[in-house]
PDB file of C-alpha atoms in Angstrom:
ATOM      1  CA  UNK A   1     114.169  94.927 111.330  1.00 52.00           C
ATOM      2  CA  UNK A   2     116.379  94.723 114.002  1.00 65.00           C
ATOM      3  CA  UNK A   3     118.723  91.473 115.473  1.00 81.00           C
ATOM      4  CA  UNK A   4     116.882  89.109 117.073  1.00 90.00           C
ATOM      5  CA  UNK A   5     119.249  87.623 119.469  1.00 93.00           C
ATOM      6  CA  UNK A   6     120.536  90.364 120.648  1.00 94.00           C
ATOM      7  CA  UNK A   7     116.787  91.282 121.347  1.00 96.00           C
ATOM      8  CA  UNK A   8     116.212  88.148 122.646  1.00 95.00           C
ATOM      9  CA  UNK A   9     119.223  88.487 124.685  1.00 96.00           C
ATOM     10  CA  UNK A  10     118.060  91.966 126.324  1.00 96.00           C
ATOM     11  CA  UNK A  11     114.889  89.985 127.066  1.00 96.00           C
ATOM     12  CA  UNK A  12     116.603  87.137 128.683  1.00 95.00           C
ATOM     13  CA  UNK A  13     118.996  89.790 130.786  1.00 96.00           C
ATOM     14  CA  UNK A  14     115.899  91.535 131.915  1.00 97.00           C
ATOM     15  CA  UNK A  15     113.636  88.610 133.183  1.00 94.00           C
ATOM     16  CA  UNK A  16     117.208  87.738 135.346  1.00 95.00           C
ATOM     17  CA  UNK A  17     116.725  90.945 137.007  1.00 96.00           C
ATOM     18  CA  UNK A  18     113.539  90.903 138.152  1.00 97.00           C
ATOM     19  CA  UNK A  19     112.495  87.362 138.863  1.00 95.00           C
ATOM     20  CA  UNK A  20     108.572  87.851 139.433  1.00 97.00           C
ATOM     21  CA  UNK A  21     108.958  88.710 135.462  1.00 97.00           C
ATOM     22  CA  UNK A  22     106.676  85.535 133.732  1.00 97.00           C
ATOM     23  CA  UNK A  23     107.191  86.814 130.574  1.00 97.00           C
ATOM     24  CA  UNK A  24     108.524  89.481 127.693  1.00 97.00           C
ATOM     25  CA  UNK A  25     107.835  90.312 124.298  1.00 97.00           C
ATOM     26  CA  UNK A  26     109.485  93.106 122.338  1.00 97.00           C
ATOM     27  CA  UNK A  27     106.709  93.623 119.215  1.00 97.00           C
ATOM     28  CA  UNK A  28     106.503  96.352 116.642  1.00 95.00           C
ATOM     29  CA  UNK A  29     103.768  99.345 117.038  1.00 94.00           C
ATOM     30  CA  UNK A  30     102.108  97.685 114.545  1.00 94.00           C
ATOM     31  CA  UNK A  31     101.688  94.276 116.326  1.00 95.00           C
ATOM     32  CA  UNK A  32     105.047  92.011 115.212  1.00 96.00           C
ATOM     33  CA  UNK A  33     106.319  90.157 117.254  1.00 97.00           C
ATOM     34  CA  UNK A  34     110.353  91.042 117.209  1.00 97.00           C
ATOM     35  CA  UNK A  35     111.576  88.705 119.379  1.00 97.00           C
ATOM     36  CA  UNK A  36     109.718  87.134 122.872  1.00 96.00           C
ATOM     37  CA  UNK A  37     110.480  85.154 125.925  1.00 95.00           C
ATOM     38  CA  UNK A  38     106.906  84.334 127.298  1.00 94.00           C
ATOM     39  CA  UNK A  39     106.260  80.590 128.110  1.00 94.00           C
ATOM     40  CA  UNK A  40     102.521  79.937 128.216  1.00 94.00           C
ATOM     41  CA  UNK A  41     101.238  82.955 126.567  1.00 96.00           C
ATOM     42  CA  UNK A  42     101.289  82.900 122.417  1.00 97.00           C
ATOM     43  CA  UNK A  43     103.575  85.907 121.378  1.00 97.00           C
ATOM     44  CA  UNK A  44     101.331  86.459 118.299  1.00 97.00           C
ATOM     45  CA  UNK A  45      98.331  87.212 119.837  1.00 97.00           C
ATOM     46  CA  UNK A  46      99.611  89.267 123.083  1.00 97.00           C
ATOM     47  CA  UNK A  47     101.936  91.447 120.236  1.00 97.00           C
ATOM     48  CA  UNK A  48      98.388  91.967 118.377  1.00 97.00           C
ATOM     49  CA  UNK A  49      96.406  93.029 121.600  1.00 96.00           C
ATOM     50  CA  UNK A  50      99.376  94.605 122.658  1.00 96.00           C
ATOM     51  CA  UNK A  51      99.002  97.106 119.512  1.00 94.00           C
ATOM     52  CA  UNK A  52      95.146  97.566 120.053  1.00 95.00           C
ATOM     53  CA  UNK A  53      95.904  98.862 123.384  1.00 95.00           C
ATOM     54  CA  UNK A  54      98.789 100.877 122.217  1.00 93.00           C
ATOM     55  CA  UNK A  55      96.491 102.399 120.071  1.00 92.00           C
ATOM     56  CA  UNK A  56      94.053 103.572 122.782  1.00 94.00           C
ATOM     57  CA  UNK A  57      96.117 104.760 125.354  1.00 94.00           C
ATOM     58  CA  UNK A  58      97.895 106.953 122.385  1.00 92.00           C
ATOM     59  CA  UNK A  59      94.866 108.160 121.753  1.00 94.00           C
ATOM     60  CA  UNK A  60      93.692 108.838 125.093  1.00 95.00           C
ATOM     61  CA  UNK A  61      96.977 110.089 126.076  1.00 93.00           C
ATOM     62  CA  UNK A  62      96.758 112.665 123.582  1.00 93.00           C
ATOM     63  CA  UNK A  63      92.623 113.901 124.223  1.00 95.00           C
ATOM     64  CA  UNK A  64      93.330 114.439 127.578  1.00 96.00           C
ATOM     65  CA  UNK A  65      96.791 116.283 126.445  1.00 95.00           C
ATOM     66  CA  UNK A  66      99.062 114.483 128.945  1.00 94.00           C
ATOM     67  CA  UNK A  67     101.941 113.716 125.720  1.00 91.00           C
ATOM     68  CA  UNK A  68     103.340 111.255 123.990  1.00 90.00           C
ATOM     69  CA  UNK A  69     102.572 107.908 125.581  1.00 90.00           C
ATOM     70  CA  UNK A  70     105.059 106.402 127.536  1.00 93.00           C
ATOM     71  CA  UNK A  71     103.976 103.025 129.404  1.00 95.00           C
ATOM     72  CA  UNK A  72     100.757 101.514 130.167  1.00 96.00           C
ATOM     73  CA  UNK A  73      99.985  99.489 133.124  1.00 97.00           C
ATOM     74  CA  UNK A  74      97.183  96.843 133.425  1.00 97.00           C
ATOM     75  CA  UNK A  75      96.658  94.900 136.841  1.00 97.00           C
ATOM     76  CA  UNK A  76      94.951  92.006 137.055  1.00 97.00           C
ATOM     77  CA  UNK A  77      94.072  89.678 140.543  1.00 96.00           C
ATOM     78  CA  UNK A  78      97.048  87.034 138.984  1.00 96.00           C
ATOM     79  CA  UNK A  79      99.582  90.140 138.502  1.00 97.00           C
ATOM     80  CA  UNK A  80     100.540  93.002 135.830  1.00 98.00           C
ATOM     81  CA  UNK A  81     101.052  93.370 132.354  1.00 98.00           C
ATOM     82  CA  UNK A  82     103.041  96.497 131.490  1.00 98.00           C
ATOM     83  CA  UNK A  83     103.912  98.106 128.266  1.00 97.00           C
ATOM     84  CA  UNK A  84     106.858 100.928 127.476  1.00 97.00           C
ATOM     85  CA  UNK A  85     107.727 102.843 124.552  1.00 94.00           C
ATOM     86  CA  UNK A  86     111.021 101.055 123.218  1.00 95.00           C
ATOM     87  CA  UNK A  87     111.560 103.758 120.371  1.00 93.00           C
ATOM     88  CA  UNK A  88     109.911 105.029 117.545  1.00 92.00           C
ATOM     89  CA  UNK A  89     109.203 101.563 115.881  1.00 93.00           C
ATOM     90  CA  UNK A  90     108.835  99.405 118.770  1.00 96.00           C
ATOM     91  CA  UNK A  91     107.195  98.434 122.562  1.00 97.00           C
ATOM     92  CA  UNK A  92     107.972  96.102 125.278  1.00 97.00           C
ATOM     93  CA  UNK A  93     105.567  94.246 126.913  1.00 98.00           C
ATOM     94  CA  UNK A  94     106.234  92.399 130.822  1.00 98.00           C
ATOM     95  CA  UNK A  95     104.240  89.877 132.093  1.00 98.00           C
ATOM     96  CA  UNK A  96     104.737  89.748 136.141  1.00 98.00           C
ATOM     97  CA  UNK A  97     103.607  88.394 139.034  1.00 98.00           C
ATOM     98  CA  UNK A  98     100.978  90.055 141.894  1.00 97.00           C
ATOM     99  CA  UNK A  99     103.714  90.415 144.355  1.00 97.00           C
ATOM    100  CA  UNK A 100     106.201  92.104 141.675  1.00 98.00           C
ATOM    101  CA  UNK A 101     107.306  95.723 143.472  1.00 97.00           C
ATOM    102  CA  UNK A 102     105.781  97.696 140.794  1.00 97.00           C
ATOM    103  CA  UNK A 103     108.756 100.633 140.993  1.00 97.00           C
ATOM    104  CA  UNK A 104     111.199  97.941 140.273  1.00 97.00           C
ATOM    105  CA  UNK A 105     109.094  96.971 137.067  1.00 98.00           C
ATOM    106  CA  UNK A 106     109.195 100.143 136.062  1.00 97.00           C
ATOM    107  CA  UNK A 107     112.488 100.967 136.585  1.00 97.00           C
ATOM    108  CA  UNK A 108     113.970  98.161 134.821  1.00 97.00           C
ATOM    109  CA  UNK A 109     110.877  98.231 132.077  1.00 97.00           C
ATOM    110  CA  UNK A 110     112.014 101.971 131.139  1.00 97.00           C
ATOM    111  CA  UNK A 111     115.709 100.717 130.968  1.00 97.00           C
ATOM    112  CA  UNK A 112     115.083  97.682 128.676  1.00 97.00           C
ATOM    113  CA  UNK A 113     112.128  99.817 126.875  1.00 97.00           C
ATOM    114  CA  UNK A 114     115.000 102.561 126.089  1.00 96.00           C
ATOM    115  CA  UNK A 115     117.976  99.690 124.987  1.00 96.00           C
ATOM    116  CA  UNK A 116     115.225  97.589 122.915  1.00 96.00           C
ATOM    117  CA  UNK A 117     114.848 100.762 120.807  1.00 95.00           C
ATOM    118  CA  UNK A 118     118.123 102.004 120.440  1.00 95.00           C
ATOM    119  CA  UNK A 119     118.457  98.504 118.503  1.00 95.00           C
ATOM    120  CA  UNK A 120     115.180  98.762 117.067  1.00 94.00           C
ATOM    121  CA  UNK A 121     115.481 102.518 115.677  1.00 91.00           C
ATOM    122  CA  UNK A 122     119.361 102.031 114.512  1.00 88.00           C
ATOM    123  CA  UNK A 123     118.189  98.735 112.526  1.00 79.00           C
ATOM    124  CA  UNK A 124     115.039 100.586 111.014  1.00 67.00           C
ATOM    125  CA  UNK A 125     115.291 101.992 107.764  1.00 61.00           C
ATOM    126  CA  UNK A 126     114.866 105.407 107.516  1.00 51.00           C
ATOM    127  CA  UNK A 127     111.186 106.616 106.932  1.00 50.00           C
ATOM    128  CA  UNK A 128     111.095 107.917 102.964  1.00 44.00           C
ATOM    129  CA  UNK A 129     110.976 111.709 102.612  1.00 43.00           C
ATOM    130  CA  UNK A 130     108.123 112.529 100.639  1.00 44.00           C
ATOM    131  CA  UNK A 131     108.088 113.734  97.198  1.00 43.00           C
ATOM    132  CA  UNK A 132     107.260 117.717  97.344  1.00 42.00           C
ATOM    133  CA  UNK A 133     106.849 118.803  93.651  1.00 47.00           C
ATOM    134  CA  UNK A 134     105.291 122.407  93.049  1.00 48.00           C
ATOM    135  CA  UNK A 135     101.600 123.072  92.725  1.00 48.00           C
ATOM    136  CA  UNK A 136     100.738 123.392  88.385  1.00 53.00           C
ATOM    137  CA  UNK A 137     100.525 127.305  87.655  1.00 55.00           C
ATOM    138  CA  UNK A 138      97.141 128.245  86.731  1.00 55.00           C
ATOM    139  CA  UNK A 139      95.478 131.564  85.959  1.00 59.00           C
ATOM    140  CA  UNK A 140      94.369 133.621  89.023  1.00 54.00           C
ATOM    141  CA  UNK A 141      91.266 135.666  88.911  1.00 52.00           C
ATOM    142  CA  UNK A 142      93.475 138.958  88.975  1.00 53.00           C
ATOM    143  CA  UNK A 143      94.891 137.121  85.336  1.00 50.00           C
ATOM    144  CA  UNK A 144      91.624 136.457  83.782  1.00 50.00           C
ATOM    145  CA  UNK A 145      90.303 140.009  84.708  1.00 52.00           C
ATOM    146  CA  UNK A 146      93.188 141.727  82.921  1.00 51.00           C
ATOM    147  CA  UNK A 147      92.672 143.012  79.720  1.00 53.00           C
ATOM    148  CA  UNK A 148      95.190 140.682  78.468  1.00 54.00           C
ATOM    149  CA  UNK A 149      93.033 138.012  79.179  1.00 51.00           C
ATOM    150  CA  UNK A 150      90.573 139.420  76.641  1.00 52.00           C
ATOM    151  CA  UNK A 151      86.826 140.989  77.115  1.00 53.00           C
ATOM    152  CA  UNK A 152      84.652 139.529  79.843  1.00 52.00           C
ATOM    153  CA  UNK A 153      80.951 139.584  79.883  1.00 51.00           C
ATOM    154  CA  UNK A 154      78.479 139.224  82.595  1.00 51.00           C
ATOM    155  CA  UNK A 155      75.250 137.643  82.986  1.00 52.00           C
ATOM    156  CA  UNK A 156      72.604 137.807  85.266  1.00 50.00           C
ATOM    157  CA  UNK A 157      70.921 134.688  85.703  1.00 50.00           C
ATOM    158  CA  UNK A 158      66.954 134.418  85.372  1.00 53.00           C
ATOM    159  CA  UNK A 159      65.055 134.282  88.715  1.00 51.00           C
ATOM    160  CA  UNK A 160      64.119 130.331  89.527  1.00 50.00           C
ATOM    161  CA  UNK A 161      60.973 131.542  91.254  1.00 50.00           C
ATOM    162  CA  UNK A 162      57.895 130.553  89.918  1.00 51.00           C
ATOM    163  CA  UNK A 163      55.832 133.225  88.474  1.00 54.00           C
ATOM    164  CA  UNK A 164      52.183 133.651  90.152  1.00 54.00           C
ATOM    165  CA  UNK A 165      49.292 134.652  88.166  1.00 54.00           C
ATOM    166  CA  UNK A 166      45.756 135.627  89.300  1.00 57.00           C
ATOM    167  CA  UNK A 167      42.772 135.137  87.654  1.00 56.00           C
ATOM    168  CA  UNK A 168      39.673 137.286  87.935  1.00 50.00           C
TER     169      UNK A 168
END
């Protein structure tokens, strides 16, 4: 998909610029990990809940019609765990401390979201077009009506009601 050091490398830059950063993971929407820099925390499993909750904050981003999602922020009483858009194909994921200043996060999480999916995108192949062949011709009713088409007949069909009889 895309080059993992230089990922890996974007991750590495990023945690030097905001030191109450524990942790990063670049995944794909899907739940891959692409490349990670998260001691403690197994990259496989935070990608995978990572792309649950991608998929309910798209969701509820678009039900209450506020767009396409852009970051999701989760605090806990040990610190955050935020999640940008990095792209069409990809997310990044910060693990920080409580005493992180949260518009620093952000600042620098939108930054590294936006370079982690320039490399992403480029590095993605292009999604197929798909195949648009034209609907078979068939006969309209206009066509079968014509007298072209030849003679038509018409039935009625028999009532389904049950006939009632009386008896005297």
């Amino acid at each position: 998909m895309a080059d993992q050091p230089a990922l890996l490398e974007e991750l590495h830059r990023l945690r030097a610029r905001v030191p109450q950063l524990t942790g990063a993971l670049a995944a794909s929407v899907d739940g891959l990990v692409l490349a990670h820099d998260t001691p403690g925390v197994e990259p496989e499993g935070l990608a995978a809940l990572t792309a649950a909750a991608l998929g309910v904050a798209i969701r509820t981003t678009d039900a209450t019609g506020r767009g396409e999602l852009r970051e999701l922020l989760l605090r806990g009483h040990l610190g955050y765990v935020a999640t940008y858009a990095a792209g069409a194909h990809a997310v990044l994921t910060l693990l920080a401390q409580d005493r992180v200043n949260v518009g620093r996060l952000h600042l620098e999480g939108r930054r590294a979201g936006a370079r982690i999916g320039e490399l992403v995108d480029t590095a993605a192949p292009a999604p197929a077009r798909p195949v648009v062949r034209p609907a078979p011709r068939t006969r309209t009713a206009r066509a079968a009506a014509s007298p072209a088409a030849g003679p038509t007949t018409t039935t009625t069909p028999r009532s389904t009601r049950p006939r009632t009889t009386t008896e005297s």
